[in-house]
Short mmCIF file of C-alpha atoms and ligand atoms in Angstrom, two decimals:
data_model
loop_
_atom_site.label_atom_id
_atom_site.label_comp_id
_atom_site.label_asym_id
_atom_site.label_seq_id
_atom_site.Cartn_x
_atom_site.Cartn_y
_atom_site.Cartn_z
CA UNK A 1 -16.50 201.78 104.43
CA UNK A 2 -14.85 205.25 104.46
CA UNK A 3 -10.94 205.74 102.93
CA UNK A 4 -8.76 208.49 103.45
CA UNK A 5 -5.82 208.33 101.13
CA UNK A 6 -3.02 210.23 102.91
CA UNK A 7 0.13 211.54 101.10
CA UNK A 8 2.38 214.41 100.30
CA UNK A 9 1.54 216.63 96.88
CA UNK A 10 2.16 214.70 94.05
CA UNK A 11 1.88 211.12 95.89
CA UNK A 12 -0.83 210.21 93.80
CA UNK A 13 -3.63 210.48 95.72
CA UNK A 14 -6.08 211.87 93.06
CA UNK A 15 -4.23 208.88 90.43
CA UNK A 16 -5.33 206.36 92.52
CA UNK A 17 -8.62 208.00 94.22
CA UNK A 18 -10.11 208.35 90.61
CA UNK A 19 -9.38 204.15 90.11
CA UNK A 20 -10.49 203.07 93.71
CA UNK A 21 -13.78 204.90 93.88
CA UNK A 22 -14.77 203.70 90.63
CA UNK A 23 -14.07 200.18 91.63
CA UNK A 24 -15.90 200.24 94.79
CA UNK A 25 -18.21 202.30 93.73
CA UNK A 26 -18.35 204.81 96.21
CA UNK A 27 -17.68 208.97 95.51
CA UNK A 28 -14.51 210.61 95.16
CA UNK A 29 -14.75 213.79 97.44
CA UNK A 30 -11.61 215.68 96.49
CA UNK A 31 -11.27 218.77 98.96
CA UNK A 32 -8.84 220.35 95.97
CA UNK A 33 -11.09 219.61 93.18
CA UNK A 34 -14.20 221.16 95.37
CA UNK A 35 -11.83 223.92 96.41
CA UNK A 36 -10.40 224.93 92.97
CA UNK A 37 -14.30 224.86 91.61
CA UNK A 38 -15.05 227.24 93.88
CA UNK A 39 -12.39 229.16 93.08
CA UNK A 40 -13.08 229.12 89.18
CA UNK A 41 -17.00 229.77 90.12
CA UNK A 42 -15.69 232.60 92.04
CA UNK A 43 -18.10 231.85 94.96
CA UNK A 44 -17.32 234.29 98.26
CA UNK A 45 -15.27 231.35 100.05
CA UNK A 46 -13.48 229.98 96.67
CA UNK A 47 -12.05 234.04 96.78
CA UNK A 48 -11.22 233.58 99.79
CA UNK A 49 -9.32 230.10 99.58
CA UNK A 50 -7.80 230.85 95.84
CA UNK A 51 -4.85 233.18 96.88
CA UNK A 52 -3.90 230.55 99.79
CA UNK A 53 -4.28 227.79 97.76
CA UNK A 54 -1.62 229.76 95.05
CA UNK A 55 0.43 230.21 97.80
CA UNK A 56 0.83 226.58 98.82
CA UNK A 57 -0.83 227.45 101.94
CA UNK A 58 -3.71 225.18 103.80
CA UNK A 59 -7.16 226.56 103.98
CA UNK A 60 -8.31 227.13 107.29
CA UNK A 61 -9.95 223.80 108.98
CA UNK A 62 -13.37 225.34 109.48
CA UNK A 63 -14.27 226.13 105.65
CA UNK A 64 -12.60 222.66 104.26
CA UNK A 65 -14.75 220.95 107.67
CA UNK A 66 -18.21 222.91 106.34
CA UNK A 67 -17.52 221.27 102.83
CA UNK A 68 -17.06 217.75 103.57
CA UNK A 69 -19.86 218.15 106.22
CA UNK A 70 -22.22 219.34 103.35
CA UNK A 71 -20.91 216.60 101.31
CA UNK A 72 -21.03 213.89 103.49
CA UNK A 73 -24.68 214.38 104.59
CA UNK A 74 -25.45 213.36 100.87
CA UNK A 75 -27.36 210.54 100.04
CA UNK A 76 -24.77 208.55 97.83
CA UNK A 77 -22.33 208.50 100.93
CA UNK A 78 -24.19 206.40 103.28
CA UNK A 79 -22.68 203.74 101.38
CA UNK A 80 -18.80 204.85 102.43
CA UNK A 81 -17.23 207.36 100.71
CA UNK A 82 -12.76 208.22 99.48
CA UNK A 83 -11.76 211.14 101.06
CA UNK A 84 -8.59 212.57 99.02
CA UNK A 85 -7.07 215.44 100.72
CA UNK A 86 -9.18 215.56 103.78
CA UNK A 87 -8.15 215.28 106.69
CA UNK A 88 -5.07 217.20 106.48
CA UNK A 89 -4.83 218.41 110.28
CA UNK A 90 -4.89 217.27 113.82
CA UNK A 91 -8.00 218.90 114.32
CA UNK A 92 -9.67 218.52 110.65
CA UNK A 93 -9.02 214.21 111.56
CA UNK A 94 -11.10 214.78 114.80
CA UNK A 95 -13.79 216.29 112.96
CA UNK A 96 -14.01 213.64 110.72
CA UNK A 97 -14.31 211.33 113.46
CA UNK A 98 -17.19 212.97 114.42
CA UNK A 99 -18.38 213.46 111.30
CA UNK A 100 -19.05 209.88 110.81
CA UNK A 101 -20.00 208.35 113.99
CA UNK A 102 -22.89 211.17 114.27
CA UNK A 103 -23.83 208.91 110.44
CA UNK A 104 -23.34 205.43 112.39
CA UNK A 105 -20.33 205.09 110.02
CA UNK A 106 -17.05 203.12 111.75
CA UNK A 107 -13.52 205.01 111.96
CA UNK A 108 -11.70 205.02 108.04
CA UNK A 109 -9.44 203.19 106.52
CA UNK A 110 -6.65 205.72 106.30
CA UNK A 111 -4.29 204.16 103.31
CA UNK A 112 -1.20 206.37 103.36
CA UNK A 113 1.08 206.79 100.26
CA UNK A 114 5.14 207.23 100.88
CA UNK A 115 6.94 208.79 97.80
CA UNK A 116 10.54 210.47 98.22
CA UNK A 117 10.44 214.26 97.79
CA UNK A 118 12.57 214.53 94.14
CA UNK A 119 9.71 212.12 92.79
CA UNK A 120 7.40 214.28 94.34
CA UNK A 121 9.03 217.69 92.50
CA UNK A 122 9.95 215.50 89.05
CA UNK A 123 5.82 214.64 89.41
CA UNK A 124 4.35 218.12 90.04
CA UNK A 125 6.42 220.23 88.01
CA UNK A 126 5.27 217.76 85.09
CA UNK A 127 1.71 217.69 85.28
CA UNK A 128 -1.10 218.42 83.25
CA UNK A 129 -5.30 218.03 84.44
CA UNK A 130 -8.27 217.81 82.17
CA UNK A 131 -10.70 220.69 82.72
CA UNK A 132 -13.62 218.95 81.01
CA UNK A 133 -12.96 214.85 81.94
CA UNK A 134 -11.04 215.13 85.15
CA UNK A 135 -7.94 212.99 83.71
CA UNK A 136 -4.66 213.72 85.76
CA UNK A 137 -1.64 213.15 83.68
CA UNK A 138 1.96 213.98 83.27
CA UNK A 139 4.11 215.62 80.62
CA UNK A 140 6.39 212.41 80.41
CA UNK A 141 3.07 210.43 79.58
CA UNK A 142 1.96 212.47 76.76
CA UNK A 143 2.59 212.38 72.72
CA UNK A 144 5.37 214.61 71.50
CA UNK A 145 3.01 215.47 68.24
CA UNK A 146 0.01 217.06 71.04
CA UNK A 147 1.54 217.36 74.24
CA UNK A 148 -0.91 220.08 75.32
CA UNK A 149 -4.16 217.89 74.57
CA UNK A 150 -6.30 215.46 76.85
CA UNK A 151 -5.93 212.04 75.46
CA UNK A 152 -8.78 210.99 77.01
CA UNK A 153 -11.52 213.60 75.31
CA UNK A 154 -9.81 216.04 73.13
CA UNK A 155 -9.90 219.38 75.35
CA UNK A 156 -7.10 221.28 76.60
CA UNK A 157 -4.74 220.62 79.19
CA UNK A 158 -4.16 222.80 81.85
CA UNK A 159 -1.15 223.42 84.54
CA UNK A 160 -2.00 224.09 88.11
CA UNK A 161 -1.19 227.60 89.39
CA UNK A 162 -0.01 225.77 92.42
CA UNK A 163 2.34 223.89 90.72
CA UNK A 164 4.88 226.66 90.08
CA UNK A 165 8.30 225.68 91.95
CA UNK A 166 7.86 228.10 95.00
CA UNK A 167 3.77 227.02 95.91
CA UNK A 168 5.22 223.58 95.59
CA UNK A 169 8.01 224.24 98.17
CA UNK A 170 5.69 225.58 100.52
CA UNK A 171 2.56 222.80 99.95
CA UNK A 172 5.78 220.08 101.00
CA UNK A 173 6.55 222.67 104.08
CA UNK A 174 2.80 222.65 104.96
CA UNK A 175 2.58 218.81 104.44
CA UNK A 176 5.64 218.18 106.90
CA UNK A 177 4.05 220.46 109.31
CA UNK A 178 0.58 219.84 109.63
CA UNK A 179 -0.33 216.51 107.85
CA UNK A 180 2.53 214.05 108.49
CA UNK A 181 1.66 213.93 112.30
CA UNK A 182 -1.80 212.34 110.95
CA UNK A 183 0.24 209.20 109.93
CA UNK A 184 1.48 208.82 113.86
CA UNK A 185 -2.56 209.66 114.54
CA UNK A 186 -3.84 206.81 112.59
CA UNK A 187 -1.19 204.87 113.37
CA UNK A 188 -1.77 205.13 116.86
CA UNK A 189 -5.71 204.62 116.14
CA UNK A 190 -4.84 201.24 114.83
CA UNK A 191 -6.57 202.60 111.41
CA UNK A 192 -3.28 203.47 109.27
CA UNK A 193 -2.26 201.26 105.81
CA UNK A 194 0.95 202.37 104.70
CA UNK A 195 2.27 201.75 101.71
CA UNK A 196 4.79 202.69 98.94
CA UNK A 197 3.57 204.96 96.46
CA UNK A 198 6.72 204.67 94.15
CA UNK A 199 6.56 202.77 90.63
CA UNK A 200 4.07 202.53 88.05
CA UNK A 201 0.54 203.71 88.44
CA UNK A 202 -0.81 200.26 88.03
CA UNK A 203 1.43 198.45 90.90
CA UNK A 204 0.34 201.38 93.11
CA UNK A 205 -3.13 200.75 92.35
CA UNK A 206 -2.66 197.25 93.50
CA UNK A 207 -0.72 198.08 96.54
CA UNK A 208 -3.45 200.07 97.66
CA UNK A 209 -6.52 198.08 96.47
CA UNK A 210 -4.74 195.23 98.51
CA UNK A 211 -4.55 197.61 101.58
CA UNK A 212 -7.95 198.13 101.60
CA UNK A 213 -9.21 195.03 101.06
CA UNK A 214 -6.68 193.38 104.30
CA UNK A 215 -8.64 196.42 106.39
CA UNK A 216 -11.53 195.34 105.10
CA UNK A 217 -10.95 191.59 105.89
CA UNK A 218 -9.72 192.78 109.37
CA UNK A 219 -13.02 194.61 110.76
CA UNK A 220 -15.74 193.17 112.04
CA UNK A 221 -18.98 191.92 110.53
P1 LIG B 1 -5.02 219.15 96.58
O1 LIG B 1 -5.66 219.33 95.27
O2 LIG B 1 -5.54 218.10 97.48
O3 LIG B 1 -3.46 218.98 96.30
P2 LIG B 1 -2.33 218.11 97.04
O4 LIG B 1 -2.67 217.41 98.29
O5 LIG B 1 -1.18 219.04 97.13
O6 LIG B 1 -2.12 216.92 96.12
P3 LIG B 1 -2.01 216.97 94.60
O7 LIG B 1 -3.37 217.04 93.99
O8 LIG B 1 -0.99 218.00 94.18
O9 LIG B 1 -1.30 215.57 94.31
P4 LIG B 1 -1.89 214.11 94.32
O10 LIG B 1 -1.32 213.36 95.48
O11 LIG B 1 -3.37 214.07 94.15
O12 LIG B 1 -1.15 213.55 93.02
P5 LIG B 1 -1.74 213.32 91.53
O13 LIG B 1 -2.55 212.07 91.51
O14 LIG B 1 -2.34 214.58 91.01
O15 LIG B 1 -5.04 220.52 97.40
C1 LIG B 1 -4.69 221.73 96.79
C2 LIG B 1 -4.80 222.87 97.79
O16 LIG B 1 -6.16 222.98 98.27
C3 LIG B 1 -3.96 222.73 99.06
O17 LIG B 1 -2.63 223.16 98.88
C4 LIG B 1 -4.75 223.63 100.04
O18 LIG B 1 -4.51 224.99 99.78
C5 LIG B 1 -6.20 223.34 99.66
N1 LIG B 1 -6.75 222.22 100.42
C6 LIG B 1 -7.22 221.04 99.91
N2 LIG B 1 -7.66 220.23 100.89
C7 LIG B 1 -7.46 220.92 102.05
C8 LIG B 1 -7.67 220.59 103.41
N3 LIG B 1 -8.18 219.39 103.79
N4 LIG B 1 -7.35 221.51 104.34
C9 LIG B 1 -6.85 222.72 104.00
N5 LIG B 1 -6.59 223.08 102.72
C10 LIG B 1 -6.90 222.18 101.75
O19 LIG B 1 -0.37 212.99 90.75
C11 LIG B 1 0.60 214.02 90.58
C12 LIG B 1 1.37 213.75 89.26
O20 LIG B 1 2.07 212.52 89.36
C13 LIG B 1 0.47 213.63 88.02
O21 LIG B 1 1.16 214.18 86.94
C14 LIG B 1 0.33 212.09 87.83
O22 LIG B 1 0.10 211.77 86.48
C15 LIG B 1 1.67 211.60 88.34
N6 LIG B 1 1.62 210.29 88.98
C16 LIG B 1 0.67 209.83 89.84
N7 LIG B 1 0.98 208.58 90.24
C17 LIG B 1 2.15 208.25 89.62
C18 LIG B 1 2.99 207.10 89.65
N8 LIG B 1 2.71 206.01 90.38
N9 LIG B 1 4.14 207.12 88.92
C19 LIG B 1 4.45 208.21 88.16
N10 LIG B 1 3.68 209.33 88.09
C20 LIG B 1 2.55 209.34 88.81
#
């Protein structure tokens, strides 16, 4: 089975992508992460996608479609794989679509995460990422005594660059524009789970884990 975990910035879609894949074992295929590697590798496309991404901007469907291709089309995905961030357009959804019946694989699961906008801002402007384990995190979660190290493996916490105030604005502009239609496309399709993505990490996680299990239940065979 492939997921799609739809949301604003900040809904928690990385949070609860990094808990779902592990329990279904199936990968995590983060268009951001893959993105933002590039970007730090300074391959000729992560150049190219860095300054938008700063910006708040979307990266244009045809690169972010080339990646999950590639990705996709490797072996440990036959299985299903948790798209996080992907699709984020009209036309990046239909792509996918294709994507995966040219594999044999059935339409996603799209779960969808709803989280008011000041949660949104109170969550971005406050968090931290692990550059060595991955581990997303928040300033509000972390001692006072070593606020600016991973609790998880010791190495230094970073801040996004697109986490400054005005990228922010414009990632929730972007996200109004071009990726809430998706939840009226998948809705339409019959393929949408939507769910609250308020409260604590842990009731999220079983919000969604029941989601996906009910679409699971649903399908045939
Ligand atoms: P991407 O990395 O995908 O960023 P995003 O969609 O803006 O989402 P975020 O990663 O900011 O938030 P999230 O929902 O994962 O929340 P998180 O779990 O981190 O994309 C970045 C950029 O890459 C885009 O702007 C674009 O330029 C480009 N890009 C990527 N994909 C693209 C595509 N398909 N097409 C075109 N361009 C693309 O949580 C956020 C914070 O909240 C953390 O501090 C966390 O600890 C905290 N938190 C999480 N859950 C909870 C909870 N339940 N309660 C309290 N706090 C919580």
């Amino acid at each position: 089975m492939d997921i799609v975990l739809l949301g604003p910035p900040g809904a928690g879609k990385g949070t609860q992508a990094e808990r779902l894949a592990e329990h279904l074992e199936i990968p995590h295929i983060s268009t951001g992460d893959i993105l933002r590697d590039a970007a730090a590798r300074g391959t000729q496309w992560g150049q190219k996608a860095k300054p938008l991404m700063d910006a708040g901007k979307l990266v244009p469907d045809e690169v972010v479609v080339g990646i999950v291709a590639d990705r996709l089309a490797e072996p440990d995905c036959q299985r299903g794989a948790l798209l996080d961030g992907f699709p984020r357009t009209i036309a990046q959804a239909g792509a996918l679509g294709e994507l995966l019946a040219a594999c044999g694989h059935a339409p996603p699961v799209v779960v969808s995460l709803a989280v008011p906008d000041e949660e949104l801002m109170r969550r971005l402007s406050g968090r931290r990422s692990c550059p060595r384990c991955q581990l997303i995190t928040h300033v509000d979660e972390l001692p006072d005594a070593s606020p600016a190290v991973c609790p998880r493996c010791g190495a230094g916490l970073e801040r996004r660059d697109d986490d400054a105030p005005e990228a922010v604005r414009r990632r929730l502009d972007e996200y109004a524009e071009k990726t809430r239609p998706l939840i009226q496309y998948y809705g339409d399709a019959g393929l949408l789970q939507a769910i609250d993505g308020n409260g604590s990490v842990d009731s999220v996680a079983q919000r969604v884990a029941a989601a996906v299990g009910s679409a699971r239940n649903a399908r045939p065979g």
